[in-house]
Amino acid sequence: MKPLVIWSNHALSDEAARRLVAGCATHRLLLPPARSVPGASRAEFDQSLATADIAFGQPDPAQVIALPNLRWIQLSSAGYTPYDREDLWHALRARGAALTKSSMVHDEPCAEHVLAFMLAHARQLPDAVAAQIGPRTWDTPGIRARSRLLTGQSVVMVGFGSIARRLCQLLAPFAMKIVGVRRRPIGDEPVPMLSTEDPTLPAQLGAADHVIDILPASPHTNLWFGAARLAMLKPGAVFYNIGRGSTVDQVALGARLHEGQLAAAYLDVTVPEPLPPDHPLWSAPRCTITPHTAGGFHDEGVALVQHFLDNLARFADGQALRDRVA
């Protein structure tokens, strides 16, 4: 097979770069100036995408559309919102090109992050930590009384992709009652599913002990959890957002927390990011925030490169690509 030209603007650690270079040894690999030809400019590197067969990282969507030579693009992210546009899909279809993403790398850490949120709330860890860094009180009766068992509780997961599938597996030992929600259920999901238009959805949201937002950013999901839907959640419910901050009305969420309707909120994503120090969510009662770290882990960069190299072998052999979007 003729060597392929592979272009990558993904930020690489030294070890990840070493593995990418080794894995692409039989091809021509184009990397940014810091890791490529001394003296080359960033503009020259960006323009070199025009010579590539494959792109790995986050190429400019306009270039993806305009460059007919690009046969396959693998995104280094689980999300693909900037690429979710009809002109891009049309361009890919017209030339038989493929777009893949990296959900398979991020679904495990994201699912574990949600599980950590759920267990932390069930065992009242935020209250214990607050007491340790604050007044150092020993509220044994209060924390014991507020602690809950996950076993038998109900969960609604809104946005049912690879993260939700993995989270279902992690929650299986707790025998929780899980319902999934997506725009168009496929039929192979491991739990009962509802479409986003199902008339029973408000009742399901209103009955859930845990409501987990895993929605991607898109015009269809913008402020999906608006004031009206947040008001549907029952007193004492816990809300989680591991999807995108744009899917939630944060003012309404803060109001539900201040009113005491929600037992807590656990957020890994917000609008904007980074969240400014004076943003009201920082001081909202029972609101725990992590700085968009759910998808990260120590060997993330190496795992992303390995996922790309696995797909590269498939591409070279004419096999079906994994994590394919289009």
CSV table of C-alpha atoms in Angstrom, one decimal:
chain,number,residue,atom,x,y,z
A,1,MET,CA,0.0,0.0,0.0
A,2,LYS,CA,1.2,3.5,-0.8
A,3,PRO,CA,2.3,5.4,2.3
A,4,LEU,CA,-0.3,7.7,3.6
A,5,VAL,CA,0.2,11.4,4.6
A,6,ILE,CA,-1.0,11.8,8.2
A,7,TRP,CA,-1.4,15.3,9.7
A,8,SER,CA,-1.9,15.8,13.4
A,9,ASN,CA,-2.4,19.0,15.5
A,10,HIS,CA,-3.2,17.1,18.6
A,11,ALA,CA,-1.2,18.3,21.6
A,12,LEU,CA,1.1,15.4,22.5
A,13,SER,CA,3.1,14.5,25.5
A,14,ASP,CA,6.6,13.2,24.8
A,15,GLU,CA,5.5,9.6,25.3
A,16,ALA,CA,2.4,10.0,23.2
A,17,ALA,CA,4.5,11.7,20.4
A,18,ARG,CA,7.0,8.9,20.5
A,19,ARG,CA,4.2,6.3,20.1
A,20,LEU,CA,2.6,8.2,17.3
A,21,VAL,CA,5.8,8.6,15.4
A,22,ALA,CA,6.6,4.9,15.9
A,23,GLY,CA,3.1,3.8,14.8
A,24,CYS,CA,3.3,5.9,11.7
A,25,ALA,CA,6.8,4.9,10.7
A,26,THR,CA,5.7,3.5,7.3
A,27,HIS,CA,3.8,6.6,6.5
A,28,ARG,CA,4.6,10.3,6.3
A,29,LEU,CA,3.6,12.1,9.5
A,30,LEU,CA,3.2,15.9,9.6
A,31,LEU,CA,3.4,17.5,13.1
A,32,PRO,CA,3.3,21.1,14.4
A,33,PRO,CA,6.6,23.1,14.3
A,34,ALA,CA,7.6,22.3,17.8
A,35,ARG,CA,7.8,18.6,16.9
A,36,SER,CA,8.5,18.8,13.3
A,37,VAL,CA,11.0,20.6,10.9
A,38,PRO,CA,13.0,23.3,12.7
A,39,GLY,CA,12.2,26.7,11.3
A,40,ALA,CA,8.8,25.7,9.9
A,41,SER,CA,6.0,28.2,10.7
A,42,ARG,CA,2.6,27.4,12.2
A,43,ALA,CA,1.0,28.8,9.1
A,44,GLU,CA,3.0,26.5,6.9
A,45,PHE,CA,2.0,23.5,9.1
A,46,ASP,CA,-1.7,24.5,8.9
A,47,GLN,CA,-1.5,24.7,5.1
A,48,SER,CA,0.2,21.3,5.0
A,49,LEU,CA,-3.2,19.8,5.7
A,50,ALA,CA,-3.9,20.2,2.0
A,51,THR,CA,-1.4,17.4,1.3
A,52,ALA,CA,-2.8,15.0,3.9
A,53,ASP,CA,-4.9,11.9,3.4
A,54,ILE,CA,-5.7,11.6,7.2
A,55,ALA,CA,-6.1,14.2,10.0
A,56,PHE,CA,-5.8,13.4,13.7
A,57,GLY,CA,-6.7,16.0,16.3
A,58,GLN,CA,-8.9,19.1,15.7
A,59,PRO,CA,-8.6,20.3,12.1
A,60,ASP,CA,-10.4,23.4,11.0
A,61,PRO,CA,-13.9,22.3,9.9
A,62,ALA,CA,-13.7,24.7,6.9
A,63,GLN,CA,-10.6,22.9,5.7
A,64,VAL,CA,-12.2,19.5,6.2
A,65,ILE,CA,-15.0,20.6,3.9
A,66,ALA,CA,-12.7,22.3,1.3
A,67,LEU,CA,-9.9,19.7,1.0
A,68,PRO,CA,-11.0,16.8,-1.2
A,69,ASN,CA,-7.9,14.8,-0.5
A,70,LEU,CA,-8.8,14.2,3.2
A,71,ARG,CA,-10.2,10.6,3.3
A,72,TRP,CA,-10.5,10.2,7.1
A,73,ILE,CA,-10.5,12.5,10.1
A,74,GLN,CA,-10.2,11.2,13.6
A,75,LEU,CA,-11.1,13.8,16.3
A,76,SER,CA,-9.1,13.6,19.6
A,77,SER,CA,-12.3,14.5,21.5
A,78,ALA,CA,-15.5,12.6,22.3
A,79,GLY,CA,-17.6,15.6,21.2
A,80,TYR,CA,-17.9,16.8,17.6
A,81,THR,CA,-20.1,19.9,17.8
A,82,PRO,CA,-18.0,22.1,15.6
A,83,TYR,CA,-18.2,19.5,12.9
A,84,ASP,CA,-21.9,18.8,13.2
A,85,ARG,CA,-23.0,20.8,10.2
A,86,GLU,CA,-24.8,19.7,7.0
A,87,ASP,CA,-22.2,21.2,4.6
A,88,LEU,CA,-19.5,19.1,6.3
A,89,TRP,CA,-21.6,15.9,6.2
A,90,HIS,CA,-22.4,16.6,2.5
A,91,ALA,CA,-18.7,17.1,1.7
A,92,LEU,CA,-17.7,13.8,3.5
A,93,ARG,CA,-20.4,11.8,1.8
A,94,ALA,CA,-19.6,13.3,-1.6
A,95,ARG,CA,-16.0,12.0,-1.5
A,96,GLY,CA,-16.6,8.9,0.6
A,97,ALA,CA,-14.6,10.2,3.6
A,98,ALA,CA,-15.0,9.2,7.2
A,99,LEU,CA,-15.1,11.1,10.5
A,100,THR,CA,-14.4,9.3,13.7
A,101,LYS,CA,-14.1,10.5,17.3
A,102,SER,CA,-12.5,9.4,20.6
A,103,SER,CA,-15.4,8.5,22.8
A,104,MET,CA,-14.0,5.1,23.4
A,105,VAL,CA,-11.1,6.7,25.2
A,106,HIS,CA,-13.2,9.1,27.3
A,107,ASP,CA,-16.3,7.0,28.1
A,108,GLU,CA,-14.6,5.1,31.0
A,109,PRO,CA,-13.2,8.1,32.9
A,110,CYS,CA,-16.5,10.1,32.4
A,111,ALA,CA,-18.6,7.2,33.6
A,112,GLU,CA,-16.3,6.7,36.7
A,113,HIS,CA,-16.5,10.4,37.4
A,114,VAL,CA,-20.3,10.3,37.5
A,115,LEU,CA,-20.1,7.2,39.8
A,116,ALA,CA,-17.7,9.1,42.0
A,117,PHE,CA,-20.1,12.0,42.2
A,118,MET,CA,-23.0,9.7,43.1
A,119,LEU,CA,-21.1,7.8,45.8
A,120,ALA,CA,-19.7,11.1,47.2
A,121,HIS,CA,-23.2,12.4,47.6
A,122,ALA,CA,-24.7,9.1,48.9
A,123,ARG,CA,-22.0,9.0,51.6
A,124,GLN,CA,-22.1,12.8,52.2
A,125,LEU,CA,-18.4,13.3,51.5
A,126,PRO,CA,-18.7,17.0,50.5
A,127,ASP,CA,-20.1,17.8,54.0
A,128,ALA,CA,-17.3,15.9,55.7
A,129,VAL,CA,-14.7,17.6,53.6
A,130,ALA,CA,-16.2,21.0,54.3
A,131,ALA,CA,-16.1,20.3,58.0
A,132,GLN,CA,-12.5,19.3,57.8
A,133,ILE,CA,-11.3,22.4,56.0
A,134,GLY,CA,-13.7,24.6,58.0
A,135,PRO,CA,-14.9,24.4,61.6
A,136,ARG,CA,-13.7,20.7,62.2
A,137,THR,CA,-17.0,19.7,63.7
A,138,TRP,CA,-17.8,16.1,64.3
A,139,ASP,CA,-21.4,15.8,63.0
A,140,THR,CA,-21.8,12.0,63.2
A,141,PRO,CA,-25.6,12.0,63.7
A,142,GLY,CA,-26.2,14.5,60.9
A,143,ILE,CA,-24.0,12.9,58.3
A,144,ARG,CA,-25.2,9.4,59.1
A,145,ALA,CA,-28.9,10.6,58.9
A,146,ARG,CA,-28.3,12.3,55.5
A,147,SER,CA,-26.4,9.4,54.0
A,148,ARG,CA,-28.2,7.2,51.5
A,149,LEU,CA,-27.8,3.9,49.8
A,150,LEU,CA,-27.7,3.9,46.0
A,151,THR,CA,-29.2,0.4,46.0
A,152,GLY,CA,-32.7,0.5,44.6
A,153,GLN,CA,-32.7,4.2,43.8
A,154,SER,CA,-33.9,5.5,40.4
A,155,VAL,CA,-31.8,7.2,37.7
A,156,VAL,CA,-32.7,9.0,34.4
A,157,MET,CA,-29.7,9.4,32.0
A,158,VAL,CA,-30.4,12.1,29.3
A,159,GLY,CA,-28.1,11.6,26.3
A,160,PHE,CA,-27.5,7.9,25.9
A,161,GLY,CA,-24.2,7.2,24.2
A,162,SER,CA,-21.0,5.3,25.1
A,163,ILE,CA,-20.7,7.1,28.5
A,164,ALA,CA,-24.2,6.2,29.5
A,165,ARG,CA,-23.7,2.6,28.4
A,166,ARG,CA,-20.5,2.3,30.5
A,167,LEU,CA,-22.2,4.0,33.5
A,168,CYS,CA,-25.0,1.4,33.3
A,169,GLN,CA,-22.4,-1.3,33.7
A,170,LEU,CA,-20.8,0.4,36.7
A,171,LEU,CA,-24.2,0.9,38.4
A,172,ALA,CA,-25.3,-2.7,37.8
A,173,PRO,CA,-24.2,-3.9,41.3
A,174,PHE,CA,-26.5,-1.3,42.9
A,175,ALA,CA,-29.6,-2.7,41.3
A,176,MET,CA,-30.8,0.8,40.4
A,177,LYS,CA,-33.8,1.5,38.3
A,178,ILE,CA,-32.3,3.2,35.2
A,179,VAL,CA,-34.1,4.8,32.3
A,180,GLY,CA,-32.3,6.3,29.3
A,181,VAL,CA,-33.3,9.2,27.1
A,182,ARG,CA,-32.1,10.0,23.6
A,183,ARG,CA,-33.6,11.7,20.5
A,184,ARG,CA,-34.1,8.4,18.7
A,185,PRO,CA,-33.6,5.2,20.7
A,186,ILE,CA,-31.9,2.5,18.6
A,187,GLY,CA,-33.2,-0.6,20.2
A,188,ASP,CA,-30.0,-2.1,21.4
A,189,GLU,CA,-29.7,-0.1,24.6
A,190,PRO,CA,-29.3,-2.1,27.9
A,191,VAL,CA,-32.0,-0.3,29.8
A,192,PRO,CA,-35.6,1.0,29.1
A,193,MET,CA,-35.4,4.0,26.7
A,194,LEU,CA,-37.5,7.0,26.0
A,195,SER,CA,-37.3,9.5,23.1
A,196,THR,CA,-36.9,13.1,24.0
A,197,GLU,CA,-40.5,13.6,22.7
A,198,ASP,CA,-42.1,10.8,24.8
A,199,PRO,CA,-45.1,12.1,26.7
A,200,THR,CA,-44.1,10.1,29.7
A,201,LEU,CA,-40.7,11.8,30.0
A,202,PRO,CA,-41.8,14.6,32.5
A,203,ALA,CA,-43.2,11.9,34.8
A,204,GLN,CA,-39.9,9.9,34.6
A,205,LEU,CA,-37.9,13.0,35.3
A,206,GLY,CA,-40.2,13.9,38.2
A,207,ALA,CA,-39.8,10.5,39.8
A,208,ALA,CA,-36.0,10.1,39.5
A,209,ASP,CA,-33.7,10.2,42.5
A,210,HIS,CA,-30.8,11.0,40.2
A,211,VAL,CA,-31.0,13.0,36.9
A,212,ILE,CA,-27.8,12.8,34.8
A,213,ASP,CA,-27.2,15.2,31.9
A,214,ILE,CA,-24.9,13.6,29.3
A,215,LEU,CA,-26.1,15.7,26.4
A,216,PRO,CA,-23.7,17.1,23.7
A,217,ALA,CA,-23.8,20.7,22.7
A,218,SER,CA,-26.0,21.4,19.7
A,219,PRO,CA,-28.9,23.6,18.7
A,220,HIS,CA,-31.3,20.8,19.7
A,221,THR,CA,-29.8,20.5,23.2
A,222,ASN,CA,-29.2,24.2,24.0
A,223,LEU,CA,-30.9,24.9,27.5
A,224,TRP,CA,-32.6,21.5,27.3
A,225,PHE,CA,-32.7,21.5,31.0
A,226,GLY,CA,-34.4,24.9,31.2
A,227,ALA,CA,-36.3,26.3,34.1
A,228,ALA,CA,-39.5,24.3,33.3
A,229,ARG,CA,-37.7,20.9,33.1
A,230,LEU,CA,-35.6,21.6,36.2
A,231,ALA,CA,-38.8,22.5,38.1
A,232,MET,CA,-40.1,19.0,37.2
A,233,LEU,CA,-37.5,17.3,39.4
A,234,LYS,CA,-38.8,16.1,42.7
A,235,PRO,CA,-37.7,17.6,46.0
A,236,GLY,CA,-34.5,15.8,47.1
A,237,ALA,CA,-33.4,14.8,43.6
A,238,VAL,CA,-29.7,15.2,42.6
A,239,PHE,CA,-28.7,16.7,39.3
A,240,TYR,CA,-25.5,15.9,37.5
A,241,ASN,CA,-24.0,17.5,34.3
A,242,ILE,CA,-21.3,15.6,32.6
A,243,GLY,CA,-22.3,16.7,29.1
A,244,ARG,CA,-22.0,20.4,28.2
A,245,GLY,CA,-22.8,23.5,30.2
A,246,SER,CA,-24.9,25.0,27.4
A,247,THR,CA,-27.5,22.3,27.9
A,248,VAL,CA,-28.5,23.7,31.3
A,249,ASP,CA,-30.1,27.0,32.4
A,250,GLN,CA,-27.6,27.7,35.1
A,251,VAL,CA,-29.6,30.6,36.6
A,252,ALA,CA,-32.6,28.3,37.1
A,253,LEU,CA,-30.3,25.6,38.5
A,254,GLY,CA,-29.0,28.0,41.0
A,255,ALA,CA,-32.5,29.0,42.0
A,256,ARG,CA,-33.5,25.3,42.5
A,257,LEU,CA,-30.5,24.9,44.8
A,258,HIS,CA,-31.2,28.0,46.8
A,259,GLU,CA,-34.8,27.1,47.2
A,260,GLY,CA,-33.9,23.7,48.5
A,261,GLN,CA,-35.8,21.8,45.8
A,262,LEU,CA,-32.7,19.9,44.8
A,263,ALA,CA,-30.6,17.9,47.3
A,264,ALA,CA,-27.5,18.8,45.3
A,265,ALA,CA,-25.9,19.4,41.9
A,266,TYR,CA,-22.6,18.0,40.7
A,267,LEU,CA,-21.2,19.7,37.6
A,268,ASP,CA,-18.2,19.0,35.5
A,269,VAL,CA,-19.1,21.4,32.7
A,270,THR,CA,-20.3,25.0,32.8
A,271,VAL,CA,-20.8,28.1,30.8
A,272,PRO,CA,-18.4,29.8,30.6
A,273,GLU,CA,-15.3,27.7,31.1
A,274,PRO,CA,-13.2,28.4,33.1
A,275,LEU,CA,-16.0,29.5,35.5
A,276,PRO,CA,-15.1,33.0,36.8
A,277,PRO,CA,-14.3,33.1,40.5
A,278,ASP,CA,-17.3,35.4,41.2
A,279,HIS,CA,-19.8,33.2,39.4
A,280,PRO,CA,-22.9,32.4,41.5
A,281,LEU,CA,-22.6,28.7,41.0
A,282,TRP,CA,-19.4,28.6,43.1
A,283,SER,CA,-21.3,29.7,46.1
A,284,ALA,CA,-24.6,27.9,45.4
A,285,PRO,CA,-25.6,25.6,48.2
A,286,ARG,CA,-24.8,21.9,47.8
A,287,CYS,CA,-23.2,22.5,44.4
A,288,THR,CA,-20.0,20.6,43.7
A,289,ILE,CA,-17.9,21.6,40.6
A,290,THR,CA,-15.0,19.9,38.9
A,291,PRO,CA,-13.2,21.8,36.2
A,292,HIS,CA,-14.1,19.8,33.1
A,293,THR,CA,-11.8,16.9,34.2
A,294,ALA,CA,-14.2,14.0,33.9
A,295,GLY,CA,-12.7,12.7,30.6
A,296,GLY,CA,-9.1,13.0,31.8
A,297,PHE,CA,-6.7,10.5,33.3
A,298,HIS,CA,-3.0,10.0,33.6
A,299,ASP,CA,-2.4,8.2,30.3
A,300,GLU,CA,-5.1,9.9,28.3
A,301,GLY,CA,-2.7,11.2,25.6
A,302,VAL,CA,-1.2,7.8,25.1
A,303,ALA,CA,-4.7,6.2,24.9
A,304,LEU,CA,-5.8,8.7,22.3
A,305,VAL,CA,-2.8,7.9,20.1
A,306,GLN,CA,-3.3,4.2,20.5
A,307,HIS,CA,-7.0,4.6,19.6
A,308,PHE,CA,-5.9,6.4,16.4
A,309,LEU,CA,-3.3,3.8,15.6
A,310,ASP,CA,-5.8,1.0,16.0
A,311,ASN,CA,-8.1,2.8,13.6
A,312,LEU,CA,-5.2,3.5,11.3
A,313,ALA,CA,-4.5,-0.2,11.0
A,314,ARG,CA,-8.2,-0.8,10.2
A,315,PHE,CA,-8.2,2.0,7.6
A,316,ALA,CA,-5.1,0.6,5.9
A,317,ASP,CA,-6.8,-2.9,5.8
A,318,GLY,CA,-10.1,-1.6,4.6
A,319,GLN,CA,-11.9,-2.6,7.8
A,320,ALA,CA,-14.7,-0.7,9.5
A,321,LEU,CA,-13.5,2.1,11.7
A,322,ARG,CA,-14.4,2.3,15.4
A,323,ASP,CA,-16.0,5.3,16.9
A,324,ARG,CA,-17.3,6.4,13.5
A,325,VAL,CA,-19.6,9.4,13.3
A,326,ALA,CA,-20.0,9.6,9.5
